[in-house]
Coordinates of N, CA, C and O in Angstrom, one line a residue:
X1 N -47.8 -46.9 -11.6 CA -47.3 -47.5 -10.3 C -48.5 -47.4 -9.3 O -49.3 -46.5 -9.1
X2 N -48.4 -48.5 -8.8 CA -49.6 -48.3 -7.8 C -49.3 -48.1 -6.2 O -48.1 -48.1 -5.8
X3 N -50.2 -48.0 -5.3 CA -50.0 -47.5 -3.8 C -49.0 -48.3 -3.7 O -47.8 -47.9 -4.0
X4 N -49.3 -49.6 -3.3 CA -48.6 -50.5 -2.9 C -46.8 -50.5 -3.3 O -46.0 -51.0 -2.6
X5 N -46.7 -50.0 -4.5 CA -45.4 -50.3 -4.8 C -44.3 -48.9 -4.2 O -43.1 -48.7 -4.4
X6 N -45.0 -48.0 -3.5 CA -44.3 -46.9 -2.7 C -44.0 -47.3 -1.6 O -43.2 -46.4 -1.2
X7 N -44.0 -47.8 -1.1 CA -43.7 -48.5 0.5 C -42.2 -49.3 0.1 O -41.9 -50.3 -0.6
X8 N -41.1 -48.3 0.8 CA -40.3 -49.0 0.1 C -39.4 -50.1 1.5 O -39.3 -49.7 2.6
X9 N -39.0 -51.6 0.8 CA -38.6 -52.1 1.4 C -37.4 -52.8 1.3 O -37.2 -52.8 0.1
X10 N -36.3 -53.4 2.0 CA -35.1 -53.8 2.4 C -35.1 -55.0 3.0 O -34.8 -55.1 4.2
X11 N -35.4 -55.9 2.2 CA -35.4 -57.2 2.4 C -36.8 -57.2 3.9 O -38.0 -57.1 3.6
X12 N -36.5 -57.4 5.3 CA -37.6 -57.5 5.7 C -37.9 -56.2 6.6 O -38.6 -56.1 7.6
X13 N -37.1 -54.9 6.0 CA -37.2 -54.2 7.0 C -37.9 -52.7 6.2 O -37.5 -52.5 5.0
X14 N -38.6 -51.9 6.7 CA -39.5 -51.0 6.2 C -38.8 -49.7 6.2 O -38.3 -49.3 7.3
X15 N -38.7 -49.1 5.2 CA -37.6 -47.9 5.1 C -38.2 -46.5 5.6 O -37.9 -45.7 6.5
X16 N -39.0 -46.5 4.9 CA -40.0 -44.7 5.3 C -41.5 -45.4 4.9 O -41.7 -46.1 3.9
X17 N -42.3 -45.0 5.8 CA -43.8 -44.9 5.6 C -44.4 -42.9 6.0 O -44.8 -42.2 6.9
X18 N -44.2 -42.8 4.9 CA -44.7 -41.2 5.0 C -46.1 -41.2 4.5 O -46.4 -42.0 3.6
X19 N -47.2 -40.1 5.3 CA -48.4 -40.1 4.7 C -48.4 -38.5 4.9 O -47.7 -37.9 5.6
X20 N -49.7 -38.0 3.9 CA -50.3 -36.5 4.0 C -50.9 -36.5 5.0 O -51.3 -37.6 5.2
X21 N -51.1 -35.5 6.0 CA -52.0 -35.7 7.1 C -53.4 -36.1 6.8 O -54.1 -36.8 7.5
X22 N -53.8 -35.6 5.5 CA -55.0 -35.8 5.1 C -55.0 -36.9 5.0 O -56.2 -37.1 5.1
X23 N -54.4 -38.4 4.7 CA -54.6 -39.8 4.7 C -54.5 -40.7 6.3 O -54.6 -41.9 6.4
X24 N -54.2 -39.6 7.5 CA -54.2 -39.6 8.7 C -55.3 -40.5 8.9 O -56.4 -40.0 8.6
X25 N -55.2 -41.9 9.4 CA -57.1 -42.2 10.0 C -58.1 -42.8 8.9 O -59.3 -43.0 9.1
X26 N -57.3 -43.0 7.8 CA -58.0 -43.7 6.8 C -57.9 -45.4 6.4 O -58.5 -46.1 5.6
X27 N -56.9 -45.4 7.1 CA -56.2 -46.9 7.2 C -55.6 -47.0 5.5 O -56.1 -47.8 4.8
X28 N -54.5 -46.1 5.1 CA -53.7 -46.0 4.2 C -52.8 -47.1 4.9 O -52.7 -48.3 4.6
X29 N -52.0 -46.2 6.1 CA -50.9 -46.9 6.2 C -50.5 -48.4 7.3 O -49.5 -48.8 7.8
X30 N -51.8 -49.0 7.4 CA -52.4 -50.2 7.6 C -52.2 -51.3 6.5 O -51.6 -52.4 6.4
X31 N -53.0 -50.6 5.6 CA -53.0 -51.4 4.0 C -51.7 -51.3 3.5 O -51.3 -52.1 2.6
X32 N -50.9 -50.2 4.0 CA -49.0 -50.8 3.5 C -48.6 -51.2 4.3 O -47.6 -51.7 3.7
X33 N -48.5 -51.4 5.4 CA -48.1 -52.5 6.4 C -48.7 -53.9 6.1 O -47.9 -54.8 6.2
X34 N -49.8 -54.1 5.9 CA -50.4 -55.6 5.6 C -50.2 -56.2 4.7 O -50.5 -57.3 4.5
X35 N -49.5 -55.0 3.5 CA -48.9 -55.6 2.2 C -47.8 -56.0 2.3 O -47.5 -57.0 1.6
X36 N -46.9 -55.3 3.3 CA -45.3 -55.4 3.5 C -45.4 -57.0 4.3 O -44.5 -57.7 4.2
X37 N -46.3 -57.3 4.9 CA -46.1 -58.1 5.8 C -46.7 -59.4 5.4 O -46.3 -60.6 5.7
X38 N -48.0 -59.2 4.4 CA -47.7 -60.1 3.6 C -46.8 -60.5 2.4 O -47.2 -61.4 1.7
X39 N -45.6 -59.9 2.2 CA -45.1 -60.2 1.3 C -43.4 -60.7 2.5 O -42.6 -61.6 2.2
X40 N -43.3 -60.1 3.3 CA -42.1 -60.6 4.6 C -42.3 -61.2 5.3 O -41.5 -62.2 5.4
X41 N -43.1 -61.1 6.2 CA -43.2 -61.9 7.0 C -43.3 -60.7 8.6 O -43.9 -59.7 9.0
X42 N -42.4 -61.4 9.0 CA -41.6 -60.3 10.0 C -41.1 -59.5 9.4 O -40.5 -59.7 8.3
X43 N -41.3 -58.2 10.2 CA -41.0 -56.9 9.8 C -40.0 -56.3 11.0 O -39.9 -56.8 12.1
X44 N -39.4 -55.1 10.6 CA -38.5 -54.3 11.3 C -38.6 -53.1 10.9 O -38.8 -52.8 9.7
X45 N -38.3 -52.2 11.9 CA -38.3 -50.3 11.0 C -37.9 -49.6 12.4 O -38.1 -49.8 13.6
X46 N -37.0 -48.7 11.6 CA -36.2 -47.5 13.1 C -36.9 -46.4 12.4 O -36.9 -46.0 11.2
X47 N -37.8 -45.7 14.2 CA -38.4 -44.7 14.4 C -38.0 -43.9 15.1 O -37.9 -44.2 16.3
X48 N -37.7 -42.3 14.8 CA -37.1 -41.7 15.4 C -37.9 -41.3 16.6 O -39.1 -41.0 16.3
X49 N -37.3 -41.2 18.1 CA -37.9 -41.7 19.2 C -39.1 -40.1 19.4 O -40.2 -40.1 20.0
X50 N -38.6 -38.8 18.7 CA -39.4 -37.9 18.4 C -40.4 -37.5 18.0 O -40.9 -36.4 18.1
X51 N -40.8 -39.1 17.2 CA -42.0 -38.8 16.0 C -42.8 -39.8 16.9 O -42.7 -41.0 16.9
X52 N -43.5 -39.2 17.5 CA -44.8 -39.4 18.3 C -45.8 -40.3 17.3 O -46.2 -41.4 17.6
X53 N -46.1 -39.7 16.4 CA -47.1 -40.1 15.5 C -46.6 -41.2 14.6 O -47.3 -42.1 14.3
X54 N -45.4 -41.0 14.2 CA -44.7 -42.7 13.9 C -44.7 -43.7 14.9 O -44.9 -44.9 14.7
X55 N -44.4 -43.2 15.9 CA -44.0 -44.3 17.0 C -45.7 -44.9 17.3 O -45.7 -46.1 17.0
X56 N -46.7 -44.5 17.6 CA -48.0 -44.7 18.4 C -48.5 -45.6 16.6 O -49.4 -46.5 16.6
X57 N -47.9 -45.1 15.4 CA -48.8 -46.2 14.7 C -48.2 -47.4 14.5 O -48.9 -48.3 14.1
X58 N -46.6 -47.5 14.9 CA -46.2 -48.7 14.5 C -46.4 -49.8 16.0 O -46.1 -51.0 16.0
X59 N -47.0 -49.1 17.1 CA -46.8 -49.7 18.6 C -48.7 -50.0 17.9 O -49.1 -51.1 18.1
X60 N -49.5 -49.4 17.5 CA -51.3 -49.6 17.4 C -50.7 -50.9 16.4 O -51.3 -51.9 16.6
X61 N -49.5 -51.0 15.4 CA -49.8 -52.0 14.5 C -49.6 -53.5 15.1 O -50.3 -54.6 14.9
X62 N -48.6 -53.3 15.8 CA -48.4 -54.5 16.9 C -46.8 -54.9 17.0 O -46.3 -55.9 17.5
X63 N -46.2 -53.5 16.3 CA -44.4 -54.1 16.5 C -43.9 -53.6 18.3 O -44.3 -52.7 19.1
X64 N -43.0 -54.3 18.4 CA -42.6 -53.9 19.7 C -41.0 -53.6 19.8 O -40.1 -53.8 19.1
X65 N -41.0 -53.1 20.7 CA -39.2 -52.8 21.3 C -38.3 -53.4 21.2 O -37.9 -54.1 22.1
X66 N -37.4 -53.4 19.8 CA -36.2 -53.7 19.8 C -34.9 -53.2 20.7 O -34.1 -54.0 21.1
X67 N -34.7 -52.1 20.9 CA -33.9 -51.4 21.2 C -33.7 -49.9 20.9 O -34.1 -49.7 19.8
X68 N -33.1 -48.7 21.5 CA -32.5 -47.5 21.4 C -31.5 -46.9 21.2 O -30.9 -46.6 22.2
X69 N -31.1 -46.6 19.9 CA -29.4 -46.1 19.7 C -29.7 -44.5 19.1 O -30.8 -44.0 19.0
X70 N -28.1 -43.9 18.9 CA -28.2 -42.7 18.7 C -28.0 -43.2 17.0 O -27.5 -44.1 16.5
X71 N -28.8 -41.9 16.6 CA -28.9 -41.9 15.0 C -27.7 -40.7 14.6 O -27.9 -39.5 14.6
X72 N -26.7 -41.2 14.4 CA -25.0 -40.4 14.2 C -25.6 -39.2 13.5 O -25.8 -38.1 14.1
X73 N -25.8 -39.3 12.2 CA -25.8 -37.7 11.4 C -27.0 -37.2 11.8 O -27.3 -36.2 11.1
X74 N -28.1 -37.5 12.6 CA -28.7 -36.1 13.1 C -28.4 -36.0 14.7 O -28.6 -34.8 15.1
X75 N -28.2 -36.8 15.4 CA -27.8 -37.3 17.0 C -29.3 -37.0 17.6 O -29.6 -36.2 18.4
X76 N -30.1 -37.8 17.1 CA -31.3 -38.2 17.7 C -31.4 -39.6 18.1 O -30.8 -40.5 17.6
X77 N -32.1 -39.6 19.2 CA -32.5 -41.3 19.2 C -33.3 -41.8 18.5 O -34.1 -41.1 18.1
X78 N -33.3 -43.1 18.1 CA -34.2 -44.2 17.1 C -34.4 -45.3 17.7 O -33.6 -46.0 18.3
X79 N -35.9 -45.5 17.5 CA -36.2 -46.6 18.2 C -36.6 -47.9 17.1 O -37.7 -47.9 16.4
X80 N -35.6 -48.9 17.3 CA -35.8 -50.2 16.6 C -36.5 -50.9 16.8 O -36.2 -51.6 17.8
X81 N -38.1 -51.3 15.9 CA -39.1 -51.7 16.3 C -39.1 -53.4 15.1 O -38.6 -53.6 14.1
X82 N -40.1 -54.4 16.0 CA -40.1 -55.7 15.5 C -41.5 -56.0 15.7 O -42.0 -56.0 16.8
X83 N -42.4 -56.3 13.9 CA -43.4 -57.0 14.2 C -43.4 -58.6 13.7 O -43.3 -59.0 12.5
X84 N -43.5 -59.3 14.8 CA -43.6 -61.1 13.8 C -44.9 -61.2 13.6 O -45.9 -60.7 14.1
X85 N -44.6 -62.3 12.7 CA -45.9 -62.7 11.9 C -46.2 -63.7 12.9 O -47.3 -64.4 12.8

């Protein structure tokens, strides 16, 4: 299985993008976004409004503000994010 096929996706929307810190700054998770995005088009993904470091890579990738709801079984906020092609 290769990199590319871990990025898992839901029709056009990005489920979990998890990296080791050590692939932090390597442009891993660039090269799965540009895969995702070439293969969807437009994209979508809910970031929990906590994760600093999720939020600042998907705002550096170019998605923007969909909206803010509460996430029921942990009662965090998530923020629903939209990049178009």
């Amino acid at each position: 299985m290769g990199l590319f096929e871990r990025l898992p996706l839901i029709g056009n929307e990005v489920g979990a993008i998890f990296l080791q810190p050590n692939w932090h700054g390597k442009g891993v998770g660039k090269a799965l976004m540009d895969k995702a995005h070439a293969l969807h088009g437009d994209l979508e993904v809910e970031v929990f409004k906590e994760n600093t470091i999720g939020r600042a890579f998907y705002l550096r990738y170019g998605f923007e503000f969909l909206e803010q709801k509460l996430h029921e079984p942990t009662g965090q906020q998530v923020l629903r994010l939209r990049f178009k092609a």
